Coordinates of C-alpha atoms and ligand atoms in Angstrom, one line a residue:
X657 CA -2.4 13.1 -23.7
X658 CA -3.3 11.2 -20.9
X659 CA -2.6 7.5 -20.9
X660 CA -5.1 4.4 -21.1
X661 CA -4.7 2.1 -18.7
X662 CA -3.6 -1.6 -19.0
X663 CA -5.0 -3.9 -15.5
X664 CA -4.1 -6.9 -15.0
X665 CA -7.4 -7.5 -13.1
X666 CA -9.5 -7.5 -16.8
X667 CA -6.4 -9.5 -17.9
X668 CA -6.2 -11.6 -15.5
X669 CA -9.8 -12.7 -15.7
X670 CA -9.9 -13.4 -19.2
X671 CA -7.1 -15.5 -18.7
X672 CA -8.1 -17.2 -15.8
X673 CA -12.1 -17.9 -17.9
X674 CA -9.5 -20.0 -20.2
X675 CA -7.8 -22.3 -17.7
X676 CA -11.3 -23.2 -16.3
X677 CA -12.2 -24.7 -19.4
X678 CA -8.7 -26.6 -19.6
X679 CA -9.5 -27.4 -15.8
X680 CA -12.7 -28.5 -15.9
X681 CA -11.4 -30.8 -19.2
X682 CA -8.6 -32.2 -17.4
X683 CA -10.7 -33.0 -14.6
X684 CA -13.4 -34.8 -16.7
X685 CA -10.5 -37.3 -17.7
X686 CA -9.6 -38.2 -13.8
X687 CA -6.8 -35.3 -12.8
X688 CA -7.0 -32.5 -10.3
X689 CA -4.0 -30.5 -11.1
X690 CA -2.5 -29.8 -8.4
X691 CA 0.3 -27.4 -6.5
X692 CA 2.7 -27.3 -3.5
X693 CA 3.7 -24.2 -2.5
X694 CA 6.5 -24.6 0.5
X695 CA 7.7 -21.7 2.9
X696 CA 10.4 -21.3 4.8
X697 CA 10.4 -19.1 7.7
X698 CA 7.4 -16.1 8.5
X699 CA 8.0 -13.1 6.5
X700 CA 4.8 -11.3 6.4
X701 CA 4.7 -11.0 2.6
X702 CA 6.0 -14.3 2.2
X703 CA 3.1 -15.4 4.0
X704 CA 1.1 -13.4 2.2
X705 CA 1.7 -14.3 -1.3
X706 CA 1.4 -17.9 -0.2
X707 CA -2.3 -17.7 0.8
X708 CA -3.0 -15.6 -2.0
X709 CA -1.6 -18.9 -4.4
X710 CA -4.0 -21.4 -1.9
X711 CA -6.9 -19.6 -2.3
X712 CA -6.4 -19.3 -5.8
X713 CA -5.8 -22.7 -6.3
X714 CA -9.0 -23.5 -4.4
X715 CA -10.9 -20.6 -6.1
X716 CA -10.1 -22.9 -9.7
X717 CA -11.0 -26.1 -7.8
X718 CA -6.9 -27.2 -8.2
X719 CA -5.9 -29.1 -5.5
X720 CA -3.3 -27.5 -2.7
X721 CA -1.2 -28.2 -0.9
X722 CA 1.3 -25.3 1.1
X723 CA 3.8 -26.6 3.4
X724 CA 4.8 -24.0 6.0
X725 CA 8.3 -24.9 7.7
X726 CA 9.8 -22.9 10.3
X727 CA 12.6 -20.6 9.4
X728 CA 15.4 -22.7 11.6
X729 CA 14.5 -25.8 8.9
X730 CA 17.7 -26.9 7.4
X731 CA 18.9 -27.0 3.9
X732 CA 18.9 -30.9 4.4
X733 CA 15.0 -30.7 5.5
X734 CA 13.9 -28.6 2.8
X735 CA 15.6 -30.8 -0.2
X736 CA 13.9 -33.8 1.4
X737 CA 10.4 -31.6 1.4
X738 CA 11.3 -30.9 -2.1
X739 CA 11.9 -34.8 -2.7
X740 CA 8.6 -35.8 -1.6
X741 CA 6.7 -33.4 -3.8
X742 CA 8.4 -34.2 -6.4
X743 CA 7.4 -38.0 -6.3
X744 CA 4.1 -37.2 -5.1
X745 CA 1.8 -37.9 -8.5
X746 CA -1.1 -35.3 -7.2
X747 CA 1.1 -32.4 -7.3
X748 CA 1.9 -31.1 -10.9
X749 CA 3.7 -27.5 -9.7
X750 CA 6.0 -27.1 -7.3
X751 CA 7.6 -23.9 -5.8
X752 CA 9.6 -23.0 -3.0
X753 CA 9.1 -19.4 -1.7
X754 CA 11.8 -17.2 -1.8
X755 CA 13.6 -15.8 -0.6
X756 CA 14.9 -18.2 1.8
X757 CA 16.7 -18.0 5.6
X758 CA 20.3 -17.2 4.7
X759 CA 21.7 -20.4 5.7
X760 CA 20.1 -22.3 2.8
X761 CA 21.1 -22.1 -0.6
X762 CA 18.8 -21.1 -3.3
X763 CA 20.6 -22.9 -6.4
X764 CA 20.8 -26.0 -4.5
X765 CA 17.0 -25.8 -3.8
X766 CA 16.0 -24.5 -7.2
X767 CA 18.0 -27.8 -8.9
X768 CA 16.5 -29.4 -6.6
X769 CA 13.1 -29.3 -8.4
X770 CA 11.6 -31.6 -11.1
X771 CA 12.1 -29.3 -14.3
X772 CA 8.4 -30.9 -15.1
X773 CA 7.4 -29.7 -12.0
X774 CA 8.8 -26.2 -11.9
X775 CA 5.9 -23.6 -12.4
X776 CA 8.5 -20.7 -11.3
X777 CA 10.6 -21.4 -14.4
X778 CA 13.7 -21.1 -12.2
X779 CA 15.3 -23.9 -12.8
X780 CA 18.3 -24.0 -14.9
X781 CA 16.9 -26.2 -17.7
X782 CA 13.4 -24.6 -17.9
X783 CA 15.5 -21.2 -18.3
X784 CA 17.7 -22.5 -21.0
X785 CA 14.6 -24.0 -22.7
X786 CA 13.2 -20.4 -22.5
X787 CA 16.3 -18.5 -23.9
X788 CA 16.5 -20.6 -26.5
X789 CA 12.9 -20.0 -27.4
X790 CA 11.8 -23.6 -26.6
X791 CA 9.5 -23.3 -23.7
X792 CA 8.1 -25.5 -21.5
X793 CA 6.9 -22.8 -19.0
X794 CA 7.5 -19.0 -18.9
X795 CA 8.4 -17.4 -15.6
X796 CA 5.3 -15.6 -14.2
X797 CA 5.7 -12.3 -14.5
X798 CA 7.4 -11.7 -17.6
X799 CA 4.7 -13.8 -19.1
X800 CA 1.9 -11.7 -17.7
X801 CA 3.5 -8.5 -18.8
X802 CA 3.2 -10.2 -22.5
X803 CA 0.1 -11.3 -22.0
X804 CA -1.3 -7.6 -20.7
X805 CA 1.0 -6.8 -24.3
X806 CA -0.8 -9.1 -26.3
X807 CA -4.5 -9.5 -24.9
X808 CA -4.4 -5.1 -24.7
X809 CA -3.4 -5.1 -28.5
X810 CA 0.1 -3.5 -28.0
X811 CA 2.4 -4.2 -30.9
X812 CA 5.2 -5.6 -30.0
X813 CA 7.4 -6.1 -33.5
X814 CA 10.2 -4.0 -34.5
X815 CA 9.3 -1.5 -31.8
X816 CA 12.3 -1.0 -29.3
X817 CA 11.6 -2.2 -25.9
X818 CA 13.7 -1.3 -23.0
X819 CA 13.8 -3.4 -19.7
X820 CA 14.9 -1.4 -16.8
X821 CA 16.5 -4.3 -14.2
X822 CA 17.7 -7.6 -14.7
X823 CA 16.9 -9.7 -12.1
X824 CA 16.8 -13.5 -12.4
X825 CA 13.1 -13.1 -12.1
X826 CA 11.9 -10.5 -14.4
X827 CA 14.7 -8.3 -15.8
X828 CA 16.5 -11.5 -17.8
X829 CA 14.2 -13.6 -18.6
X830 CA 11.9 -10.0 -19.5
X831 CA 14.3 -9.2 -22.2
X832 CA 15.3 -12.7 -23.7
X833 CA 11.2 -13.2 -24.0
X834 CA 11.2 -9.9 -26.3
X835 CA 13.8 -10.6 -28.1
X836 CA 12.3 -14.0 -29.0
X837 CA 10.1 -14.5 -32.6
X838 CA 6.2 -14.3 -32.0
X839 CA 3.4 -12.4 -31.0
X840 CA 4.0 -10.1 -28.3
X841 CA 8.0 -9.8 -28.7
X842 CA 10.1 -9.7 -32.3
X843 CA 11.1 -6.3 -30.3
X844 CA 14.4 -4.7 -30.9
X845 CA 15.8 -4.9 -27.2
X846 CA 17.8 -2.6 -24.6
X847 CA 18.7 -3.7 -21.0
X848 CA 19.5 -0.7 -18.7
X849 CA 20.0 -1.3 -14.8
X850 CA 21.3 0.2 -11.6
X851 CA 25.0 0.5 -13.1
X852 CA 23.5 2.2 -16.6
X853 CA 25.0 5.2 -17.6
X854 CA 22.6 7.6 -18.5
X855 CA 19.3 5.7 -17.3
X856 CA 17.5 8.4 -19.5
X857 CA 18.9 8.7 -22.3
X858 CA 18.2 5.0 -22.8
X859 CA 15.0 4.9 -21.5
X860 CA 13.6 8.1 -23.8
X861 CA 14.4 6.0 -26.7
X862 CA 12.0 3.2 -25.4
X863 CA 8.2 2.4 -27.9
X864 CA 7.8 -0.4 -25.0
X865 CA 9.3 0.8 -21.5
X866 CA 9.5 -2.1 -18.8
X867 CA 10.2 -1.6 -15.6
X868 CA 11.4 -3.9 -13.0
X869 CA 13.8 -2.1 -10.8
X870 CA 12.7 -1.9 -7.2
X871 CA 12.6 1.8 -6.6
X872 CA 9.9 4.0 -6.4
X873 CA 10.7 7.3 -8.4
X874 CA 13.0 5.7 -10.9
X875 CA 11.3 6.9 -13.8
X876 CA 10.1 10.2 -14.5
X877 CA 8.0 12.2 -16.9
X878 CA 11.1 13.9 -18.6
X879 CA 12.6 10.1 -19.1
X880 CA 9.5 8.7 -21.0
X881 CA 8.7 9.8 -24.9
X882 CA 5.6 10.9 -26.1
X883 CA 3.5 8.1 -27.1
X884 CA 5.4 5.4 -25.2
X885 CA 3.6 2.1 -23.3
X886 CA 4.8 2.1 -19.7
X887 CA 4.5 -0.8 -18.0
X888 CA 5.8 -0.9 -14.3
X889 CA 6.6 -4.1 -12.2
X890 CA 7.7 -2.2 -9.1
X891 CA 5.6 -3.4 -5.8
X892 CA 7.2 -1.2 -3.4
X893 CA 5.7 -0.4 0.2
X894 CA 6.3 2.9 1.2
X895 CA 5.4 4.6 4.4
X896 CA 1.3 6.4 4.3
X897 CA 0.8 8.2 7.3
X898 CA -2.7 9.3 5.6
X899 CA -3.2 5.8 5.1
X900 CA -5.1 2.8 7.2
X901 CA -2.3 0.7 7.5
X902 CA 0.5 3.8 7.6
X903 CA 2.5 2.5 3.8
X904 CA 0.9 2.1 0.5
X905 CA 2.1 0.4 -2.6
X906 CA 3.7 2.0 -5.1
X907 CA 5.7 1.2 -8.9
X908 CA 8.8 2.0 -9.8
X909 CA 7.5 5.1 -12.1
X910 CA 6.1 8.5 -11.0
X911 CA 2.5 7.5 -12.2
X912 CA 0.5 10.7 -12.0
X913 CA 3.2 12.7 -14.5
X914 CA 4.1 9.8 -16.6
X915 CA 0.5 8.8 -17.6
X916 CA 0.3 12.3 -19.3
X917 CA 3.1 11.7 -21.8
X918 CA 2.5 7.6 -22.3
X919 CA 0.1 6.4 -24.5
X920 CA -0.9 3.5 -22.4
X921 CA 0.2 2.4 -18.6
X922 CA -0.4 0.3 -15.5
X923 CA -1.0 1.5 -12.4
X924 CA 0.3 -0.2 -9.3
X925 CA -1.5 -1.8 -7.1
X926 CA -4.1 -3.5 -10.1
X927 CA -1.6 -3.5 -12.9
X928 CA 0.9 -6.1 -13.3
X929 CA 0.2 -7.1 -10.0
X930 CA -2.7 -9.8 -10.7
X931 CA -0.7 -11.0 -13.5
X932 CA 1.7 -13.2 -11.6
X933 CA -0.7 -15.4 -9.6
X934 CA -2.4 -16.1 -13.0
X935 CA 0.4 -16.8 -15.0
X936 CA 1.9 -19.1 -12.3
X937 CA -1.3 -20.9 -12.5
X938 CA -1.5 -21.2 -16.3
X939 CA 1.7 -23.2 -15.3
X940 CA 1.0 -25.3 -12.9
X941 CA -2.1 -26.3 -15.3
X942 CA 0.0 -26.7 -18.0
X943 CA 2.3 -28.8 -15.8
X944 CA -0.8 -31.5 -15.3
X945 CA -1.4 -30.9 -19.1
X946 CA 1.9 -32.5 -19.9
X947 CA 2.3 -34.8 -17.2
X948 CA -1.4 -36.7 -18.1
X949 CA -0.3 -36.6 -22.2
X950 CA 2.9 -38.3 -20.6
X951 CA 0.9 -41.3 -18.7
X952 CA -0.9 -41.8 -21.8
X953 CA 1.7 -42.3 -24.0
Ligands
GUN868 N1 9.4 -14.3 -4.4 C1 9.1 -13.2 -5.1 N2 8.6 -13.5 -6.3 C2 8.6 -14.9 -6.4 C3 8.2 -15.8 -7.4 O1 7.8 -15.4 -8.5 N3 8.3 -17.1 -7.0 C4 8.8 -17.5 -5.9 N4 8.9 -18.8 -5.7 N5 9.2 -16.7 -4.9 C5 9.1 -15.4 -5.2

């Protein structure tokens, strides 16, 4: 068998067709939405990323606004950043980039951010809201790998998906998002990470196999079963010497010999890559959704 593939670029584009339509509404009745993207500091993917989330914004005719501080700002400086964007009635997301210079502290900067305002779904209360299956947003990747679920026609009910990793930013919120009742999760649920006994004999069990663990190779042909849906979150740069630039990206899964037992997977770079941008800005135009049926009421 060799695998179809699921790519977040034909997701993503569907997806992103829908919040022009709730755009170009929105805007029809007076507001842009808007987000602030701040950055602390000039790591090169940082940067990056950043752009990529301007030009976005700018490609959906949202309004941005990405404030670049240098890496010696304090904790102080960034909270009263943070402040003004969050008073500021233009801008309906707001995220800070992480990961931050080690001298400022992440919780305080994540609390630190309007809950209504909080397209990363990091803060505490937009994470309790999702666990309890009561969302206001849904972080951005977990969500796109439901939506590449979903919108590919992957079912998701009874079937037993495993998450490999449990970050804060996909693993955990991943797996509580599965677990929940509604189309793309009702899944029976395993968590495996780092400190897993037996990574395999876990994973071979998986219909759904997620993987979010941050290492290329993790997951190999003999760990997969026959039939199963791989989908890998890994964005790992790896040294190329054949290539351009001398590194490539690369998943978490040995592609080439896992696409011949899975039924369906993504590749990486184009799988659940695109997903993120476009599920952060299904946020932030949700956030302007909810923050224009609050001045009218
Ligand atoms: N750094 C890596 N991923 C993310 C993300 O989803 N949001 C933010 N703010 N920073 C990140």
């Amino acid at each position: 068998m060799t695998a179809r593939l699921i790519l977040g670029k034909e997701v993503s584009e569907e997806i992103y067709g829908e919040l022009r339509v709730r755009i170009d509404a929105l805007k029809s009745r007076g507001t842009v939405p808007g987000l602030a993207v701040v950055l602390v500091g000039d790591d090169p993917a940082s940067q990056t990323y950043v752009r990529m989330k301007g030009r976005k914004c700018e490609e959906l005719g949202m309004h941005s606004v990405t404030e670049i501080m240098p890496g010696s700002a304090t904790e102080e400086e960034l909270l009263e950043k943070i402040g003004e964007l969050n008073r500021d009635e233009r801008i309906h997301g707001l995220l800070v980039q992480l990961p931050l210079p080690g001298h400022i502290d992440e919780n305080t900067v994540i609390n630190a951010i309007d809950p209504r305002k909080d397209v990363d779904c990091f803060h505490p209360t937009n994470v309790g809201r999702m666990l309890i299956g009561d969302p206001g947003f849904l972080p951005a990747t977990p969500a796109g790998v439901q939506q590449m679920l979903v919108r590919s026609g992957v079912e998701t009910a009874g079937k037993h998906t495993v998450v490999v990793g449990r970050s804060n930013i996909v693993g955990k919120p991943m797996a509580a998002m599965m677990m929940q009742k509604g189309p793309g999760a009702d899944s029976t649920v395993t968590v495996v990470h780092s400190r897993t006994r037996d990574l395999a004999a876990f994973t071979r069990q998986a219909d759904i196999l997620i993987v979010a663990m941050g290492r290329p190779g993790s997951i190999t042909r003999d760990m997969v079963k026959e039939g199963a849906v791989v989908i890998d979150v890994g964005t790992n740069r790896v040294d190329d010497p054949s290539s351009a630039k001398g590194s490539r990206l690369t998943g978490d899964v040995d592609f080439d010999a896992v696409k011949e037992v899975a039924s369906a997977i993504t590749p990486v770079p184009g799988g659940v890559g695109p997903m993120t941008i476009c599920m952060l800005m299904a946020n932030a135009v949700k956030a302007a959704e909810r923050a224009e049926a609050q001045v009218m009421t």
